[in-house]
XYZ file of N, CA, C and O in Angstrom:
732
model
N 123.739 -206.954 38.562
C 122.938 -206.715 39.748
C 122.887 -205.230 40.074
O 123.229 -204.814 41.159
N 122.450 -204.438 39.134
C 122.486 -202.990 39.363
C 121.134 -202.413 39.743
O 121.072 -201.454 40.474
N 120.054 -202.967 39.268
C 118.740 -202.402 39.564
C 117.808 -203.470 40.135
O 116.645 -203.533 39.787
N 118.307 -204.288 41.006
C 117.520 -205.378 41.567
C 116.540 -204.848 42.608
O 116.921 -204.119 43.520
N 115.265 -205.236 42.465
C 114.280 -204.873 43.480
C 113.754 -206.102 44.212
O 112.959 -205.985 45.125
N 114.207 -207.307 43.791
C 113.803 -208.532 44.475
C 114.869 -209.609 44.283
O 115.709 -209.497 43.398
N 114.840 -210.587 45.181
C 115.643 -211.800 45.025
C 114.690 -212.971 45.159
O 113.674 -212.886 45.855
N 115.015 -214.035 44.479
C 114.224 -215.247 44.589
C 114.732 -216.080 45.756
O 115.916 -216.070 46.075
N 113.805 -216.795 46.386
C 114.160 -217.715 47.468
C 113.317 -218.970 47.285
O 112.101 -218.884 47.068
N 113.956 -220.129 47.342
C 113.218 -221.391 47.224
C 112.229 -221.470 48.376
O 112.518 -221.058 49.500
N 111.055 -222.000 48.089
C 109.990 -222.041 49.101
C 110.434 -222.712 50.392
O 110.116 -222.244 51.482
N 111.176 -223.822 50.271
C 111.591 -224.509 51.493
C 112.526 -223.617 52.317
O 112.413 -223.566 53.547
N 113.418 -222.883 51.672
C 114.310 -221.972 52.397
C 113.504 -220.863 53.075
O 113.777 -220.503 54.225
N 112.496 -220.348 52.389
C 111.654 -219.304 52.977
C 110.885 -219.831 54.186
O 110.810 -219.170 55.227
N 110.351 -221.035 54.081
C 109.630 -221.627 55.214
C 110.575 -221.907 56.377
O 110.207 -221.724 57.538
N 111.821 -222.341 56.086
C 112.806 -222.537 57.154
C 113.088 -221.219 57.868
O 113.134 -221.170 59.098
N 113.256 -220.150 57.095
C 113.505 -218.839 57.681
C 112.369 -218.459 58.634
O 112.610 -218.060 59.780
N 111.144 -218.611 58.164
C 109.991 -218.286 59.002
C 109.985 -219.118 60.283
O 109.717 -218.603 61.379
N 110.275 -220.414 60.162
C 110.257 -221.306 61.322
C 111.382 -220.995 62.308
O 111.171 -221.010 63.522
N 112.592 -220.751 61.803
C 113.699 -220.391 62.700
C 113.311 -219.188 63.554
O 113.513 -219.175 64.763
N 112.745 -218.171 62.915
C 112.381 -216.943 63.625
C 111.214 -217.193 64.575
O 111.212 -216.716 65.712
N 110.226 -217.944 64.133
C 109.042 -218.228 64.957
C 109.398 -219.059 66.187
O 108.938 -218.779 67.295
N 110.206 -220.082 66.020
C 110.450 -221.060 67.081
C 111.455 -220.579 68.119
O 111.270 -220.790 69.310
N 112.531 -219.929 67.691
C 113.542 -219.483 68.646
C 112.961 -218.363 69.506
O 112.389 -217.414 68.984
N 113.078 -218.453 70.836
C 112.457 -217.441 71.692
C 113.074 -216.054 71.562
O 112.432 -215.054 71.853
N 114.310 -215.977 71.126
C 114.982 -214.687 70.975
C 115.511 -214.536 69.564
O 114.936 -215.044 68.614
N 116.619 -213.822 69.468
C 117.239 -213.633 68.167
C 117.925 -214.919 67.723
O 118.259 -215.778 68.539
N 118.130 -215.022 66.422
C 118.776 -216.189 65.827
C 119.361 -215.733 64.493
O 118.872 -214.768 63.903
N 120.420 -216.387 64.036
C 121.005 -215.991 62.757
C 121.616 -217.187 62.047
O 121.812 -218.248 62.629
N 121.906 -216.989 60.785
C 122.525 -218.036 59.991
C 123.003 -217.482 58.659
O 123.032 -216.270 58.451
N 123.364 -218.399 57.796
C 123.854 -218.029 56.469
C 123.027 -218.752 55.413
O 122.224 -219.624 55.742
N 123.256 -218.390 54.171
C 122.529 -219.028 53.088
C 123.368 -219.148 51.839
O 124.352 -218.426 51.654
N 122.953 -220.081 50.997
C 123.618 -220.340 49.727
C 122.782 -219.787 48.585
O 121.567 -219.968 48.560
N 123.451 -219.146 47.651
C 122.809 -218.539 46.489
C 123.311 -219.258 45.243
O 124.493 -219.572 45.135
N 122.405 -219.503 44.282
C 122.845 -220.127 43.035
C 123.616 -219.113 42.198
O 123.460 -217.901 42.358
N 124.451 -219.635 41.316
C 125.360 -218.820 40.526
C 124.731 -218.236 39.264
O 125.428 -217.637 38.479
N 123.464 -218.420 39.076
C 122.839 -217.978 37.833
C 123.032 -216.509 37.537
O 123.356 -215.708 38.399
N 122.827 -216.137 36.283
C 122.916 -214.742 35.858
C 121.665 -213.997 36.284
O 120.610 -214.569 36.487
N 121.774 -212.711 36.408
C 120.607 -211.891 36.723
C 120.260 -211.923 38.195
O 121.114 -211.759 39.050
N 119.003 -212.171 38.497
C 118.507 -212.121 39.871
C 118.969 -213.353 40.648
O 118.786 -214.480 40.205
N 119.588 -213.155 41.826
C 120.056 -214.301 42.606
C 118.903 -215.146 43.140
O 117.805 -214.652 43.359
N 119.204 -216.436 43.355
C 118.242 -217.369 43.929
C 118.837 -217.914 45.225
O 119.892 -218.548 45.209
N 118.158 -217.665 46.342
C 118.583 -218.234 47.617
C 118.114 -219.680 47.629
O 116.924 -219.955 47.620
N 119.070 -220.592 47.615
C 118.772 -222.023 47.510
C 118.435 -222.655 48.851
O 117.544 -223.489 48.939
N 119.193 -222.284 49.898
C 118.982 -222.905 51.201
C 119.569 -222.022 52.290
O 120.478 -221.226 52.032
N 119.053 -222.171 53.499
C 119.535 -221.432 54.664
C 120.009 -222.424 55.715
O 119.473 -223.523 55.825
N 120.996 -221.995 56.512
C 121.586 -222.863 57.520
C 121.807 -222.098 58.804
O 122.067 -220.902 58.787
N 121.755 -222.826 59.910
C 122.162 -222.295 61.206
C 123.629 -222.592 61.418
O 124.139 -223.609 60.944
N 124.283 -221.738 62.166
C 125.648 -221.951 62.611
C 125.584 -221.924 64.135
O 124.766 -221.211 64.717
N 126.439 -222.696 64.806
C 126.452 -222.680 66.272
C 126.570 -221.241 66.755
O 127.342 -220.453 66.209
N 125.761 -220.927 67.787
C 125.701 -219.555 68.262
C 125.159 -219.495 69.671
O 124.533 -220.437 70.149
N 125.431 -218.363 70.323
C 124.789 -218.012 71.584
C 123.738 -216.977 71.241
O 123.987 -216.063 70.452
N 122.566 -217.104 71.831
C 121.474 -216.185 71.509
C 120.739 -215.773 72.768
O 120.702 -216.501 73.751
N 120.156 -214.594 72.697
C 119.294 -214.104 73.771
C 118.150 -213.339 73.111
O 118.054 -213.298 71.883
N 117.343 -212.716 73.923
C 116.244 -211.930 73.382
C 116.762 -210.754 72.563
O 116.119 -210.307 71.619
N 117.985 -210.262 72.873
C 118.498 -209.048 72.245
C 119.629 -209.240 71.264
O 119.944 -208.317 70.526
N 120.289 -210.378 71.264
C 121.439 -210.525 70.368
C 121.744 -211.983 70.096
O 121.244 -212.882 70.767
N 122.585 -212.166 69.097
C 123.093 -213.495 68.790
C 124.552 -213.346 68.398
O 124.945 -212.356 67.777
N 125.371 -214.305 68.815
C 126.804 -214.286 68.511
C 127.166 -215.596 67.843
O 127.057 -216.666 68.456
N 127.602 -215.506 66.588
C 128.027 -216.697 65.861
C 129.336 -217.222 66.423
O 130.209 -216.446 66.799
N 129.481 -218.530 66.434
C 130.739 -219.180 66.756
C 131.547 -219.190 65.464
O 131.235 -219.928 64.527
N 132.581 -218.346 65.386
C 133.332 -218.222 64.126
C 134.013 -219.530 63.740
O 134.123 -219.843 62.558
N 134.436 -220.305 64.719
C 135.025 -221.611 64.412
C 134.009 -222.514 63.723
O 134.328 -223.221 62.764
N 132.775 -222.469 64.208
C 131.706 -223.272 63.598
C 131.396 -222.783 62.192
O 131.070 -223.577 61.308
N 131.501 -221.477 61.975
C 131.284 -220.931 60.639
C 132.325 -221.475 59.670
O 132.000 -221.891 58.553
N 133.571 -221.521 60.099
C 134.625 -222.087 59.250
C 134.406 -223.578 59.020
O 134.642 -224.091 57.932
N 133.938 -224.294 60.049
C 133.636 -225.721 59.883
C 132.518 -225.933 58.873
O 132.580 -226.855 58.058
N 131.478 -225.081 58.932
C 130.386 -225.176 57.968
C 130.907 -224.938 56.558
O 130.545 -225.653 55.626
N 131.786 -223.965 56.411
C 132.382 -223.682 55.108
C 133.194 -224.879 54.612
O 133.068 -225.299 53.459
N 133.984 -225.469 55.491
C 134.774 -226.644 55.126
C 133.867 -227.812 54.731
O 134.107 -228.491 53.734
N 132.798 -228.044 55.501
C 131.842 -229.112 55.173
C 131.192 -228.865 53.817
O 130.995 -229.797 53.036
N 130.849 -227.609 53.544
C 130.226 -227.269 52.265
C 131.169 -227.594 51.109
O 130.766 -228.183 50.094
N 132.433 -227.238 51.266
C 133.423 -227.528 50.224
C 133.564 -229.035 50.048
O 133.586 -229.544 48.925
N 133.630 -229.771 51.173
C 133.741 -231.232 51.097
C 132.521 -231.872 50.455
O 132.616 -232.945 49.866
N 131.361 -231.210 50.571
C 130.132 -231.712 49.949
C 129.992 -231.258 48.498
O 128.949 -231.472 47.878
N 131.013 -230.587 47.985
C 131.000 -230.176 46.584
C 130.356 -228.835 46.315
O 130.153 -228.456 45.164
N 130.028 -228.087 47.367
C 129.449 -226.761 47.167
C 130.570 -225.739 46.975
O 131.653 -225.874 47.538
N 130.295 -224.749 46.201
C 131.250 -223.688 45.938
C 131.130 -222.635 47.035
O 130.040 -222.110 47.261
N 132.223 -222.294 47.736
C 132.128 -221.289 48.793
C 131.637 -219.932 48.268
O 131.132 -219.121 49.028
N 131.758 -219.708 46.973
C 131.231 -218.492 46.350
C 129.743 -218.363 46.638
O 129.225 -217.245 46.697
N 129.072 -219.483 46.821
C 127.624 -219.480 46.989
C 127.160 -218.939 48.339
O 125.985 -218.652 48.514
N 128.038 -218.805 49.313
C 127.637 -218.279 50.614
C 127.547 -216.767 50.478
O 128.532 -216.046 50.592
N 126.347 -216.296 50.202
C 126.103 -214.884 49.921
C 124.928 -214.326 50.720
O 124.448 -213.242 50.407
N 124.469 -215.070 51.728
C 123.317 -214.616 52.511
C 123.675 -214.661 53.989
O 124.211 -215.660 54.478
N 123.379 -213.572 54.676
C 123.404 -213.547 56.129
C 121.992 -213.164 56.549
O 121.441 -212.160 56.102
N 121.378 -214.014 57.371
C 120.018 -213.742 57.840
C 120.019 -213.760 59.365
O 120.830 -214.438 59.992
N 119.093 -212.995 59.928
C 118.944 -212.991 61.381
C 117.579 -212.438 61.749
O 116.856 -211.916 60.909
N 117.241 -212.607 63.018
C 115.959 -212.079 63.486
C 116.202 -210.999 64.529
O 117.245 -210.967 65.182
N 115.213 -210.161 64.668
C 115.168 -209.211 65.772
C 114.053 -209.612 66.735
O 113.527 -208.778 67.459
N 113.727 -210.900 66.685
C 112.730 -211.498 67.601
C 111.424 -210.702 67.589
O 110.762 -210.646 66.566
N 111.078 -210.082 68.718
C 109.806 -209.367 68.826
C 109.934 -207.877 68.492
O 108.954 -207.144 68.523
N 111.134 -207.429 68.171
C 111.397 -205.999 67.998
C 111.106 -205.538 66.568
O 111.010 -206.323 65.643
N 111.003 -204.229 66.410
C 110.842 -203.630 65.081
C 112.104 -203.867 64.264
O 113.183 -204.121 64.807
N 111.971 -203.731 62.957
C 113.089 -203.991 62.066
C 113.851 -202.708 61.736
O 113.248 -201.662 61.478
N 115.157 -202.819 61.769
C 116.071 -201.767 61.339
C 117.434 -202.414 61.200
O 117.642 -203.544 61.650
N 118.361 -201.716 60.588
C 119.734 -202.211 60.480
C 120.535 -201.548 61.599
O 120.846 -200.370 61.526
N 120.838 -202.320 62.632
C 121.561 -201.788 63.785
C 123.038 -201.605 63.432
O 123.523 -202.081 62.402
N 123.762 -200.939 64.327
C 125.209 -200.800 64.140
C 125.878 -202.171 64.123
O 126.813 -202.407 63.354
N 125.398 -203.080 64.973
C 125.937 -204.442 64.985
C 125.672 -205.125 63.648
O 126.548 -205.808 63.107
N 124.463 -204.940 63.102
C 124.136 -205.515 61.789
C 125.077 -204.967 60.726
O 125.612 -205.724 59.903
N 125.277 -203.658 60.717
C 126.155 -203.023 59.725
C 127.572 -203.579 59.834
O 128.209 -203.886 58.826
N 128.046 -203.748 61.061
C 129.388 -204.294 61.286
C 129.477 -205.735 60.793
O 130.473 -206.140 60.181
N 128.441 -206.525 61.064
C 128.419 -207.920 60.612
C 128.432 -207.982 59.090
O 129.184 -208.759 58.493
N 127.616 -207.172 58.440
C 127.575 -207.143 56.976
C 128.947 -206.791 56.420
O 129.440 -207.431 55.479
N 129.596 -205.800 57.011
C 130.925 -205.387 56.545
C 131.997 -206.452 56.779
O 133.026 -206.448 56.114
N 131.754 -207.358 57.729
C 132.765 -208.367 58.057
C 132.776 -209.555 57.086
O 133.728 -210.333 57.089
N 131.721 -209.722 56.281
C 131.692 -210.847 55.356
C 132.712 -210.621 54.242
O 132.700 -209.577 53.599
N 133.580 -211.609 53.994
C 134.653 -211.443 53.009
C 134.192 -211.765 51.580
O 134.781 -212.607 50.899
N 133.140 -211.109 51.132
C 132.618 -211.322 49.779
C 132.420 -209.970 49.106
O 132.299 -208.949 49.782
N 132.365 -209.983 47.772
C 132.196 -208.714 47.061
C 130.743 -208.248 47.039
O 130.477 -207.077 46.817
N 129.780 -209.166 47.274
C 128.370 -208.766 47.436
C 127.685 -209.738 48.373
O 128.084 -210.888 48.484
N 126.651 -209.240 49.075
C 125.976 -210.019 50.106
C 124.511 -209.626 50.179
O 124.177 -208.445 50.104
N 123.652 -210.626 50.342
C 122.236 -210.402 50.617
C 122.052 -210.541 52.124
O 122.474 -211.532 52.715
N 121.435 -209.544 52.753
C 121.173 -209.583 54.193
C 119.672 -209.532 54.417
O 118.967 -208.759 53.760
N 119.217 -210.354 55.352
C 117.792 -210.439 55.674
C 117.642 -210.308 57.187
O 118.361 -210.963 57.944
N 116.709 -209.470 57.613
C 116.335 -209.412 59.019
C 114.818 -209.575 59.076
O 114.093 -209.030 58.249
N 114.362 -210.394 60.028
C 112.928 -210.620 60.182
C 112.539 -210.575 61.644
O 113.399 -210.507 62.528
N 111.235 -210.629 61.895
C 110.765 -210.686 63.282
C 109.573 -211.639 63.377
O 109.108 -212.177 62.363
N 109.107 -211.844 64.578
C 108.027 -212.799 64.829
C 106.676 -212.345 64.284
O 105.747 -213.128 64.230
N 106.569 -211.093 63.873
C 105.337 -210.608 63.245
C 105.301 -210.920 61.746
O 104.365 -210.532 61.063
N 106.342 -211.603 61.249
C 106.395 -211.955 59.839
C 106.839 -210.813 58.946
O 106.625 -210.854 57.732
N 107.489 -209.810 59.531
C 108.011 -208.693 58.749
C 109.462 -208.993 58.366
O 110.197 -209.609 59.149
N 109.861 -208.539 57.192
C 111.230 -208.766 56.706
C 111.769 -207.509 56.055
O 111.023 -206.764 55.421
N 113.063 -207.300 56.218
C 113.800 -206.290 55.458
C 114.925 -207.036 54.760
O 115.582 -207.896 55.360
N 115.139 -206.695 53.503
C 116.180 -207.348 52.709
C 116.984 -206.263 52.011
O 116.424 -205.273 51.538
N 118.279 -206.467 51.952
C 119.154 -205.533 51.246
C 120.271 -206.297 50.566
O 120.579 -207.437 50.948
N 120.872 -205.656 49.582
C 122.048 -206.211 48.909
C 123.148 -205.168 48.993
O 122.929 -203.998 48.689
N 124.319 -205.621 49.431
C 125.491 -204.742 49.532
C 126.575 -205.206 48.571
O 126.845 -206.407 48.472
N 127.178 -204.241 47.877
C 128.334 -204.500 47.011
C 129.528 -203.762 47.578
O 129.389 -202.685 48.140
N 130.695 -204.329 47.365
C 131.928 -203.676 47.779
C 132.696 -203.131 46.581
O 133.509 -202.251 46.740
N 132.487 -203.723 45.415
C 133.253 -203.323 44.230
C 132.324 -203.100 43.058
O 131.305 -203.782 42.959
N 132.600 -202.219 42.175
C 133.779 -201.350 42.191
C 133.688 -200.235 43.226
O 134.690 -199.670 43.631
N 132.475 -199.916 43.700
C 132.301 -198.934 44.762
C 131.316 -199.505 45.785
O 130.409 -200.235 45.426
N 131.493 -199.163 47.047
C 130.589 -199.632 48.100
C 129.209 -199.012 47.905
O 129.080 -197.798 47.799
N 128.180 -199.876 47.816
C 126.816 -199.362 47.747
C 125.837 -200.404 48.257
O 126.147 -201.585 48.321
N 124.640 -199.927 48.613
C 123.597 -200.767 49.189
C 122.288 -200.495 48.482
O 121.949 -199.342 48.220
N 121.559 -201.578 48.181
C 120.190 -201.449 47.691
C 119.286 -201.951 48.811
O 119.385 -203.107 49.225
N 118.424 -201.070 49.314
C 117.464 -201.418 50.356
C 116.115 -201.740 49.738
O 115.917 -201.575 48.541
N 115.189 -202.167 50.572
C 113.808 -202.444 50.158
C 113.717 -203.503 49.068
O 112.857 -203.429 48.191
N 114.598 -204.487 49.134
C 114.556 -205.621 48.208
C 113.500 -206.591 48.724
O 113.381 -206.809 49.931
N 112.720 -207.155 47.842
C 111.649 -208.092 48.217
C 112.129 -209.531 48.066
O 112.914 -209.849 47.175
N 111.609 -210.425 48.918
C 111.825 -211.863 48.776
C 110.662 -212.426 47.968
O 109.502 -212.186 48.310
N 110.970 -213.185 46.929
C 109.942 -213.790 46.087
C 110.154 -215.300 46.094
O 111.189 -215.788 45.634
N 109.197 -216.040 46.654
C 109.288 -217.492 46.731
C 109.129 -218.139 45.364
O 108.283 -217.719 44.571
N 109.971 -219.158 45.096
C 109.896 -219.888 43.830
C 110.134 -221.374 44.082
O 110.605 -221.770 45.133
N 109.835 -222.174 43.076
C 110.159 -223.595 43.112
C 109.038 -224.449 43.646
O 107.897 -224.013 43.790
N 109.406 -225.679 43.944
C 108.455 -226.679 44.418
C 108.008 -226.383 45.841
O 108.772 -225.910 46.656
N 106.749 -226.704 46.083
C 106.201 -226.545 47.432
C 105.707 -227.882 47.969
O 104.830 -227.926 48.819
N 106.279 -228.960 47.461
C 105.795 -230.296 47.830
C 106.612 -230.920 48.962
O 106.997 -232.060 48.910
N 106.864 -230.147 50.007
C 107.592 -230.682 51.156
C 106.639 -230.757 52.345
O 105.620 -230.076 52.399
N 106.987 -231.573 53.291
C 106.167 -231.820 54.478
C 106.506 -230.769 55.544
O 107.596 -230.790 56.128
N 105.580 -229.847 55.810
C 105.817 -228.778 56.778
C 106.023 -229.316 58.192
O 106.823 -228.764 58.953
N 105.330 -230.398 58.565
C 105.528 -230.965 59.903
C 106.946 -231.501 60.057
O 107.588 -231.308 61.091
N 107.435 -232.178 59.020
C 108.807 -232.686 59.050
C 109.797 -231.518 59.107
O 110.754 -231.544 59.883
N 109.568 -230.483 58.292
C 110.456 -229.325 58.272
C 110.480 -228.652 59.646
O 111.546 -228.284 60.141
N 109.329 -228.505 60.287
C 109.254 -227.911 61.621
C 110.098 -228.717 62.615
O 110.870 -228.159 63.397
N 109.989 -230.048 62.579
C 110.776 -230.893 63.485
C 112.265 -230.757 63.203
O 113.076 -230.712 64.138
N 112.641 -230.680 61.934
C 114.048 -230.511 61.569
C 114.591 -229.172 62.071
O 115.710 -229.096 62.573
N 113.811 -228.123 61.913
C 114.225 -226.803 62.389
C 114.370 -226.818 63.912
O 115.339 -226.291 64.458
N 113.441 -227.442 64.609
C 113.531 -227.534 66.068
C 114.790 -228.288 66.490
O 115.498 -227.871 67.420
N 115.099 -229.395 65.809
C 116.317 -230.160 66.120
C 117.565 -229.320 65.848
O 118.530 -229.350 66.605
N 117.540 -228.584 64.731
C 118.669 -227.744 64.358
C 118.904 -226.652 65.405
O 120.042 -226.413 65.830
N 117.830 -226.011 65.852
C 117.950 -224.981 66.885
C 118.487 -225.598 68.172
O 119.394 -225.059 68.806
N 117.951 -226.759 68.550
C 118.398 -227.410 69.780
C 119.881 -227.758 69.726
O 120.601 -227.627 70.716
N 120.341 -228.169 68.570
C 121.729 -228.598 68.409
C 122.698 -227.417 68.332
O 123.833 -227.518 68.798
N 122.260 -226.289 67.776
C 123.214 -225.229 67.446
C 123.032 -223.913 68.192
O 123.871 -223.031 68.067
N 121.943 -223.756 68.937
C 121.704 -222.481 69.619
C 121.790 -222.689 71.124
O 121.035 -223.468 71.694
N 122.717 -221.986 71.745
C 122.825 -221.960 73.199
C 122.117 -220.687 73.634
O 122.580 -219.577 73.364
N 120.949 -220.841 74.251
C 120.113 -219.693 74.578
C 120.461 -219.157 75.958
O 120.597 -219.911 76.912
N 120.610 -217.825 76.046
C 120.916 -217.150 77.298
C 119.628 -216.510 77.799
O 119.057 -215.648 77.136
N 119.156 -216.948 78.948
C 117.932 -216.390 79.513
C 118.254 -215.062 80.195
O 119.091 -215.011 81.097
N 117.603 -213.978 79.761
C 117.989 -212.647 80.242
C 117.726 -212.393 81.724
O 118.445 -211.629 82.339
N 116.755 -213.059 82.322
C 116.432 -212.761 83.715
C 117.448 -213.319 84.706
O 117.603 -212.796 85.792
N 118.160 -214.396 84.336
C 119.117 -214.945 85.291
C 120.459 -215.325 84.674
O 121.315 -215.858 85.358
N 120.664 -215.034 83.391
C 121.939 -215.325 82.750
C 122.196 -216.799 82.535
O 123.292 -217.203 82.155
N 121.183 -217.640 82.743
C 121.321 -219.082 82.598
C 121.469 -219.444 81.118
O 120.804 -218.885 80.259
N 122.365 -220.375 80.822
C 122.568 -220.871 79.466
C 121.942 -222.248 79.356
O 122.079 -223.063 80.263
N 121.280 -222.522 78.260
C 120.827 -223.885 78.011
C 120.404 -224.027 76.550
O 120.120 -223.054 75.874
N 120.421 -225.271 76.108
C 119.880 -225.529 74.789
C 118.366 -225.578 74.909
O 117.822 -225.702 76.000
N 117.705 -225.455 73.786
C 116.239 -225.460 73.769
C 115.791 -226.801 73.248
O 116.122 -227.169 72.117
N 115.081 -227.551 74.033
C 114.622 -228.857 73.570
C 113.136 -229.005 73.838
O 112.676 -228.724 74.931
N 112.445 -229.458 72.821
C 110.998 -229.574 72.917
C 110.513 -231.024 72.919
O 109.361 -231.264 72.850
N 111.424 -231.966 72.999
C 111.038 -233.369 73.087
C 110.754 -234.070 71.808
O 110.856 -233.659 70.739
């Protein structure tokens, strides 16, 4: 992974990413699984983790992150595959904030794909390595691959249910907390 200018992402994972960002009124974040293949990584799927979110930030529940990891292991997934951290900047322009940099550095892996997107459909992708020397490749492109024979209406409903179940939204005007439910 020395001269990578793109990563592959399964179409359903890419559509989930778009929907998570589109539907959540503020920021939102999650993790993703990458296949172990040689060469260019393939993002297989993306997941939400329980979190508090607002228009300006999102805070993962670290206990829930460990539970997701435990569930993945129990389902036969290799924890090595958790190599993606994704999040949105909602309506804001894209950049890697100090908080983003700190979050990327906190992942206990030797390499990580990070994605930030916004409601305008813009994305920034980077890959960070820790060994043998710390380095970052910016301006990595997402390239959709695989089957596209899934039901977008069903996927939208699943994403809405997932957000409702795992995102506690903080309304900035009055500090009120609530889940988001659309019926």
